[in-house]
Short mmCIF file of C-alpha atoms in Angstrom, two decimals:
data_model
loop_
_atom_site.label_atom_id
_atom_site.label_comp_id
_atom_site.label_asym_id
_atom_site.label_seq_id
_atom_site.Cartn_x
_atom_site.Cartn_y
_atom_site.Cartn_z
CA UNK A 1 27.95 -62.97 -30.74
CA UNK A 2 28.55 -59.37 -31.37
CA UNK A 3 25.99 -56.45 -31.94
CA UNK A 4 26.47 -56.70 -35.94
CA UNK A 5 25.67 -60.33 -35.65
CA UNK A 6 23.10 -59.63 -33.73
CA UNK A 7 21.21 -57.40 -35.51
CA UNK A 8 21.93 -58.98 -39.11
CA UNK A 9 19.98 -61.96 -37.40
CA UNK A 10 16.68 -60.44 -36.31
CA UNK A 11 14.88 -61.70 -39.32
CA UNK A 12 15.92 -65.07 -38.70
CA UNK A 13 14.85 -64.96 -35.04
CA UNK A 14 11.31 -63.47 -35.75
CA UNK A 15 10.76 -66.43 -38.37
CA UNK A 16 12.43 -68.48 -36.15
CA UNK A 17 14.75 -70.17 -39.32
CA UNK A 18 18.13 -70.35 -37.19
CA UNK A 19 19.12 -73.47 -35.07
CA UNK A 20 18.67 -73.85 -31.55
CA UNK A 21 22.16 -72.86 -30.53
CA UNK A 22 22.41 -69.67 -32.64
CA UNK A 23 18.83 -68.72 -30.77
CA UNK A 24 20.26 -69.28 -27.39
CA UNK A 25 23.40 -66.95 -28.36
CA UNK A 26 21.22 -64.41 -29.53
CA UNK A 27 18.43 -64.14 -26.63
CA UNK A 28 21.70 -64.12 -24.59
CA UNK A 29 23.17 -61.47 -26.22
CA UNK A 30 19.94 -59.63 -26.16
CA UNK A 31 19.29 -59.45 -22.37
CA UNK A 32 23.16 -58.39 -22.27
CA UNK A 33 23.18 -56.15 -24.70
CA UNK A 34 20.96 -52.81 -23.69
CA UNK A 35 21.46 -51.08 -27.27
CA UNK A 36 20.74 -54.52 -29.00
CA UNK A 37 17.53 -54.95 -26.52
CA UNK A 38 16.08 -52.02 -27.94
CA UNK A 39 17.08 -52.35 -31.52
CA UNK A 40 15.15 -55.90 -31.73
CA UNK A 41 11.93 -54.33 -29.84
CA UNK A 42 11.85 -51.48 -32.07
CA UNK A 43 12.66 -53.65 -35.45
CA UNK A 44 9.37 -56.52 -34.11
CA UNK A 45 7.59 -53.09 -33.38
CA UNK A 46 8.39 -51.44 -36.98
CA UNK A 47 7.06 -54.34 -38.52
CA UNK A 48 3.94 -54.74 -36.74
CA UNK A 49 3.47 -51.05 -37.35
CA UNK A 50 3.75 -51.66 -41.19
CA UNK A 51 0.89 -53.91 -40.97
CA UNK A 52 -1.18 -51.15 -39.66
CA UNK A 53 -0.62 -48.00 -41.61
CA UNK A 54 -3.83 -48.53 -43.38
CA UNK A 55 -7.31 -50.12 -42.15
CA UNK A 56 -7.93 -53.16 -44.05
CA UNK A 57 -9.94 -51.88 -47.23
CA UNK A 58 -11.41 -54.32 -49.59
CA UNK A 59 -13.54 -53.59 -53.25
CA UNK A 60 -16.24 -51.48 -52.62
CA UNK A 61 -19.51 -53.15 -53.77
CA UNK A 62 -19.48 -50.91 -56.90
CA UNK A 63 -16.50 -51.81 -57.97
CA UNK A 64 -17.47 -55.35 -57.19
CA UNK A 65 -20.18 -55.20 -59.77
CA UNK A 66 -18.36 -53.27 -62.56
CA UNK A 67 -15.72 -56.09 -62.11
CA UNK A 68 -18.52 -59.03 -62.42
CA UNK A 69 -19.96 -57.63 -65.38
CA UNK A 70 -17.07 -57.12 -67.42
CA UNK A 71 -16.01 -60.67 -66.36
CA UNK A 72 -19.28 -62.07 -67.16
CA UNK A 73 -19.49 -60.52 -70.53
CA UNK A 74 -15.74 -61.33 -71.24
CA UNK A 75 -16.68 -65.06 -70.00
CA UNK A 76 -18.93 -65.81 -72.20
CA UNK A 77 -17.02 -64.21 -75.35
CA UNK A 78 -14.11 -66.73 -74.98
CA UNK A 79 -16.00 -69.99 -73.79
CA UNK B 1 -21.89 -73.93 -48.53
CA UNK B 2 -18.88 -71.41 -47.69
CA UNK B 3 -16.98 -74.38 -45.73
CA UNK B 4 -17.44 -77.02 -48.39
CA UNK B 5 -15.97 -74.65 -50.96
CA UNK B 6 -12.74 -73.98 -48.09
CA UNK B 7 -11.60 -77.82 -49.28
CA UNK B 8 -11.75 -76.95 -52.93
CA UNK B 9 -7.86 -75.77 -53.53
CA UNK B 10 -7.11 -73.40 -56.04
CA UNK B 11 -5.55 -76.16 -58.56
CA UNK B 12 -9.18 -77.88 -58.63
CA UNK B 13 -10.68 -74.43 -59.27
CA UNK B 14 -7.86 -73.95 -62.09
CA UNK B 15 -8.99 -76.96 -63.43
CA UNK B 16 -12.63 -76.27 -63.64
CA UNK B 17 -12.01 -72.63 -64.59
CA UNK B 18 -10.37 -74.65 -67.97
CA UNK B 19 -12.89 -76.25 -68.50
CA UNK B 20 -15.23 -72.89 -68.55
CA UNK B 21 -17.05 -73.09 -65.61
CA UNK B 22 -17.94 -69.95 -64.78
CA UNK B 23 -18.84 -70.90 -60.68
CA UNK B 24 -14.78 -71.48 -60.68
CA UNK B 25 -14.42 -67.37 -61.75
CA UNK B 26 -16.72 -66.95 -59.00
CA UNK B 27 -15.01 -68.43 -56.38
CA UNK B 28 -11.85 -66.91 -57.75
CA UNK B 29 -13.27 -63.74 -57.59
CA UNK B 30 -14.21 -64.25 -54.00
CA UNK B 31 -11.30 -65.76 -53.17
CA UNK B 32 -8.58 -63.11 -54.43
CA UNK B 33 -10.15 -59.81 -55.60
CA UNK B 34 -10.03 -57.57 -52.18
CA UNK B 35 -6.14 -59.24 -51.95
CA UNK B 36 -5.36 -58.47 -55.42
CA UNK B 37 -6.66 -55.04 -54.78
CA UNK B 38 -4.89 -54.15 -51.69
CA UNK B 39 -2.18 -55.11 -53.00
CA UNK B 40 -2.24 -53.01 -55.96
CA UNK B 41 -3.96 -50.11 -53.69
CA UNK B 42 -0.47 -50.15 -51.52
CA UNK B 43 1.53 -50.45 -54.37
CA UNK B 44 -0.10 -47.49 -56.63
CA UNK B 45 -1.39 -45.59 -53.63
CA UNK B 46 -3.89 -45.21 -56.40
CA UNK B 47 -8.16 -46.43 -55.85
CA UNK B 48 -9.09 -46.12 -59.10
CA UNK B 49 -6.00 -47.40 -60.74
CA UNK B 50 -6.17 -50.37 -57.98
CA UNK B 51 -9.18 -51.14 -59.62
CA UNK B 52 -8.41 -51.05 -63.17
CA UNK B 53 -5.49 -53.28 -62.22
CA UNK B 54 -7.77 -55.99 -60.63
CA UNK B 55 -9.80 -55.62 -63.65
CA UNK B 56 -6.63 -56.30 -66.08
CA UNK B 57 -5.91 -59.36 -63.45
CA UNK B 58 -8.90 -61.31 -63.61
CA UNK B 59 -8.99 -60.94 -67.69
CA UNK B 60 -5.45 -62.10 -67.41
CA UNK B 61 -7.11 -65.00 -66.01
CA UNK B 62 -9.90 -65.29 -68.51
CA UNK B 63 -7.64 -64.57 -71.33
CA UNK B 64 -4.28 -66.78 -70.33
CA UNK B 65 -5.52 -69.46 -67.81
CA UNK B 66 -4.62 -72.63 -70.42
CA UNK B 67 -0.93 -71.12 -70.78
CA UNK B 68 -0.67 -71.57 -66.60
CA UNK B 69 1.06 -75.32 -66.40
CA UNK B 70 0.95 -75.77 -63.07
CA UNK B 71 -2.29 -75.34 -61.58
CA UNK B 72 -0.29 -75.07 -57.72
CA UNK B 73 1.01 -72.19 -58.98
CA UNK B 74 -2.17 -70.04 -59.16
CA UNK B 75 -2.09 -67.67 -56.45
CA UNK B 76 1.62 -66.97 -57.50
CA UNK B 77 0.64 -65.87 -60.66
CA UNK B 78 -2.38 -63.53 -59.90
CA UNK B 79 0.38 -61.53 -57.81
CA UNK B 80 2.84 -61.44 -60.44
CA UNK B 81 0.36 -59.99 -63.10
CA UNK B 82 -0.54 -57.87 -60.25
CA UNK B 83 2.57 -56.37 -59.21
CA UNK B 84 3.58 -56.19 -62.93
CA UNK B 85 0.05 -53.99 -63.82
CA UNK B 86 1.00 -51.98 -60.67
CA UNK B 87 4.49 -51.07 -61.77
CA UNK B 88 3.22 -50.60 -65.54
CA UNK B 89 1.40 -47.82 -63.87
CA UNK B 90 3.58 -46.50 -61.92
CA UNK B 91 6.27 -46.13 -65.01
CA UNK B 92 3.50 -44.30 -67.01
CA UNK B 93 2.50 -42.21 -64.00
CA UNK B 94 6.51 -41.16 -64.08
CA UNK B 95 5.87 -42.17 -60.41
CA UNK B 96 9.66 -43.96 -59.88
CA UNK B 97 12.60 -41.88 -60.67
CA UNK B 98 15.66 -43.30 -62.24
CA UNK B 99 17.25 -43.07 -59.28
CA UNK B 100 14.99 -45.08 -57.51
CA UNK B 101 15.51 -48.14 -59.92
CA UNK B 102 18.73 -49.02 -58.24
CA UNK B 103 18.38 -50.99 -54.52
CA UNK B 104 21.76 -50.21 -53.31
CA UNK B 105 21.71 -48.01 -50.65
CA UNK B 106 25.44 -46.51 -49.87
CA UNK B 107 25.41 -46.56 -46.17
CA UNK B 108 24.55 -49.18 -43.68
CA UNK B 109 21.31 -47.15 -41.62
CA UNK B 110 22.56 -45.79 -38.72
CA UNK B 111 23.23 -47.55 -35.72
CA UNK B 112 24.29 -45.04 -33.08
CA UNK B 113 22.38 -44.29 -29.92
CA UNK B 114 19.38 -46.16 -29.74
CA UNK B 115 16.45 -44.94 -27.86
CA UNK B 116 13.30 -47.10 -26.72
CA UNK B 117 10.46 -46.13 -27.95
CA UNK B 118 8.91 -49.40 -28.00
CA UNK B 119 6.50 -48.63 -24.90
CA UNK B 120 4.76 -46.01 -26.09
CA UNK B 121 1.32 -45.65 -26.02
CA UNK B 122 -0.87 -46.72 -29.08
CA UNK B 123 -2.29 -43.18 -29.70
CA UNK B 124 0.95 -42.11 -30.07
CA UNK B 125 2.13 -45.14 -32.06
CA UNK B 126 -0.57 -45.36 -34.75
CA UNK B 127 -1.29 -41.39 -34.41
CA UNK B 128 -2.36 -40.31 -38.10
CA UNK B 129 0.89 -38.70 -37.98
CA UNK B 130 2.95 -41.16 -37.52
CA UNK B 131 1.19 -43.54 -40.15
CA UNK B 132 1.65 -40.96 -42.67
CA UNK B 133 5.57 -40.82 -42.02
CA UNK B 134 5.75 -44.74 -42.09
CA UNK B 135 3.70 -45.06 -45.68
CA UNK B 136 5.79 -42.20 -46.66
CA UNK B 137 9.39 -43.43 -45.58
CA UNK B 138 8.07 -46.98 -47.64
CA UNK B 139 7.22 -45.06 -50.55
CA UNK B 140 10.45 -43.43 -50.77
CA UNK B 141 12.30 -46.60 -50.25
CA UNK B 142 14.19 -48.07 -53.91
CA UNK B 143 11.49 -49.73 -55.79
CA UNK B 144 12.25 -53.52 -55.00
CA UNK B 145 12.79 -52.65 -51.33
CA UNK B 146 9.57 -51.10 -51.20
CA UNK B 147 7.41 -54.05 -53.15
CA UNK B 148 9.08 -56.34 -50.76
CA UNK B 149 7.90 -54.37 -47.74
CA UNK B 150 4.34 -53.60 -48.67
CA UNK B 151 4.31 -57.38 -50.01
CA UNK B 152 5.18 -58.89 -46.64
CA UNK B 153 4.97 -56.75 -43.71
CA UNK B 154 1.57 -54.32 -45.10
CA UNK B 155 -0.19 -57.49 -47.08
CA UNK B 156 1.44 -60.11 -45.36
CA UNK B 157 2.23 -62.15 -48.05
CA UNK B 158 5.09 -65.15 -47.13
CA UNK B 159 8.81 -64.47 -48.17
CA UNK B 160 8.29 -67.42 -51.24
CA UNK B 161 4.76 -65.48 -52.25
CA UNK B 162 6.91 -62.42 -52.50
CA UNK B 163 9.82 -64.15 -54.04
CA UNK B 164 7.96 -65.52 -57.02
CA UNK B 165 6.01 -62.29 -57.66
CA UNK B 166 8.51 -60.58 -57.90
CA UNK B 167 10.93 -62.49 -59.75
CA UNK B 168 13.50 -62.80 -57.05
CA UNK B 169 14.96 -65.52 -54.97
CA UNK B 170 14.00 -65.51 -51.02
CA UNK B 171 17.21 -64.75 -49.92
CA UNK B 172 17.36 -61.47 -52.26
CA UNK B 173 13.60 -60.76 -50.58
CA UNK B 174 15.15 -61.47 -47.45
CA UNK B 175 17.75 -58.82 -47.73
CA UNK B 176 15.46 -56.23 -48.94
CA UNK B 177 13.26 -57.06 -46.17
CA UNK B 178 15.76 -56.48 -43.76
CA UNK B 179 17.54 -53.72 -45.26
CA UNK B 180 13.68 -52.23 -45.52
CA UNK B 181 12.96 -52.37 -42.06
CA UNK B 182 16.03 -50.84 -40.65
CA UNK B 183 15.59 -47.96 -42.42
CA UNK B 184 11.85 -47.57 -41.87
CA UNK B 185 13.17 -47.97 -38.19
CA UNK B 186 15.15 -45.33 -38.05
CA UNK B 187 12.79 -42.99 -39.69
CA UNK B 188 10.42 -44.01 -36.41
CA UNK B 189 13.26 -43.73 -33.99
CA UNK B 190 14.24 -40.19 -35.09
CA UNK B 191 10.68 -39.02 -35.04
CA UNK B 192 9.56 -40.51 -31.59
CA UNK B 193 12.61 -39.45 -30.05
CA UNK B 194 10.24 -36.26 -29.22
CA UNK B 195 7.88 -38.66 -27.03
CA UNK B 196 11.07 -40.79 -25.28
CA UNK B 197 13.82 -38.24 -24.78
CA UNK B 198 12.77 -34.98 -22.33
CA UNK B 199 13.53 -31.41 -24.58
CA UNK B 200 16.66 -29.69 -23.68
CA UNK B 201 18.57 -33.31 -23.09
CA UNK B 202 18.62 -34.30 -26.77
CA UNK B 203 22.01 -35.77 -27.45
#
């Protein structure tokens, strides 16, 4: 396992798609490794991040009812 | 009520939304309209074009339900007529450059001195600053890249989900992913280097 390896198999370690064996080389390589240590916490951390940019935001009520109307209306013309 | 309807799946609801049943838009409605919208809010960075785009989704539905052949592949669908209203707008907003069409990027991101900054606090992490550089850095990723990120890691959609939206196989999604997120972490590494590394001893 080398650092290029390493890193090109984050994904697959988060998801956890790779065999046993490959995960054992990898978590080895990772409490080696200081550089790949922190490239795999910041990569998890990057993604987790993502998921937050934004607070959740759903239809506001509104639009909800615009959207049910014209459905409605549009429902009943084709059925 | 709410829990009964849980165990209807979205190929019964298909079923009985062919048949014109208009408590099967309902539950459709329920079921998809704030995902539909996020997802077209992240894509457009847009409210009132997010909207207009949920609207255009759920006539889809109305309009083209009997051509879906397999009812399974519902959910799949509503994100594909999604992300396709989404980019439609985008195009007509002028919003992607030509150069931004392409998804090869010419040089591997950086992998030189890495610094931790994965213990800092959450005030610093999700600081309105920092959010704003991370939805910026995804918006100025290539287009694909950037569908593929907001997809999965901002909606948190599965790689397949994102795969048939977007027309692409799941190792292409894969790739983008990961190409995605090493760039997106290096944008955060540069700028919380100022919390990690002490000024004056920046290498």
């Amino acid at each position: 396992m080398n650092c290029r390896i390493c890193s090109s198999l984050f994904q697959e370690y988060l998801e956890n798609t790779i065999s046993q064996d490959l995960m054992d080389e990898l978590r080895s390589h990772i409490e080696l490794c200081e550089r790949c240590r922190v490239c795999f916490k910041t990569y998890s951390l990057t993604i987790q991040l993502s998921g937050r940019i934004e607070q959740p935001c759903c239809v506001s009520p509104e639009a909800m009812d615009r959207l049910k109307a014209m459905l409605l209306q549009r429902f009943f013309s084709s059925h | 009520m709410g829990k009964r309807k849980d165990h209807i799946t979205d190929g019964m609801l298909v079923t009985s939304l062919k048949h014109g049943e208009e408590k099967a838009m309902e539950e459709i409605v329920r079921r998809y309209s704030n995902k539909i919208y996020n997802l077209a809010y992240h894509l457009t960075r847009d409210a009132s074009a997010a909207e207009e785009i949920m609207q255009e989704v759920f006539l889809t539905v109305i309009s083209k339900i009997g051509t879906l052949e397999h009812n399974s592949y519902f959910s799949t669908w509503l994100y594909r007529v999604a992300t396709n209203a989404s980019y439609g707008f985008l195009r007509k907003e002028k919003k992607f450059s030509e150069q931004t069409v392409s998804d090869e990027i010419d040089q591997e991101p950086s992998i030189e001195f890495e610094h931790d900054w994965s213990n800092l606090p959450d005030d610093i992490l999700l600081s309105e600053e920092s959010r704003n550089i991370l939805k910026d850095s995804i918006d100025s990723l290539p287009e694909t890249m950037r569908a593929v990120v907001i997809m999965k890691d901002v909606e948190g959609f599965s790689n397949e989900e994102v795969a048939q939206a977007l027309s692409l196989s799941v190792p292409a999604v894969k790739s983008r992913l990961h190409r995605g997120r090493l760039i997106l972490r290096d944008v955060l590494s540069d700028y919380f280097r100022k919390y990690t590394v002490p000024s004056g001893e920046d290498a």
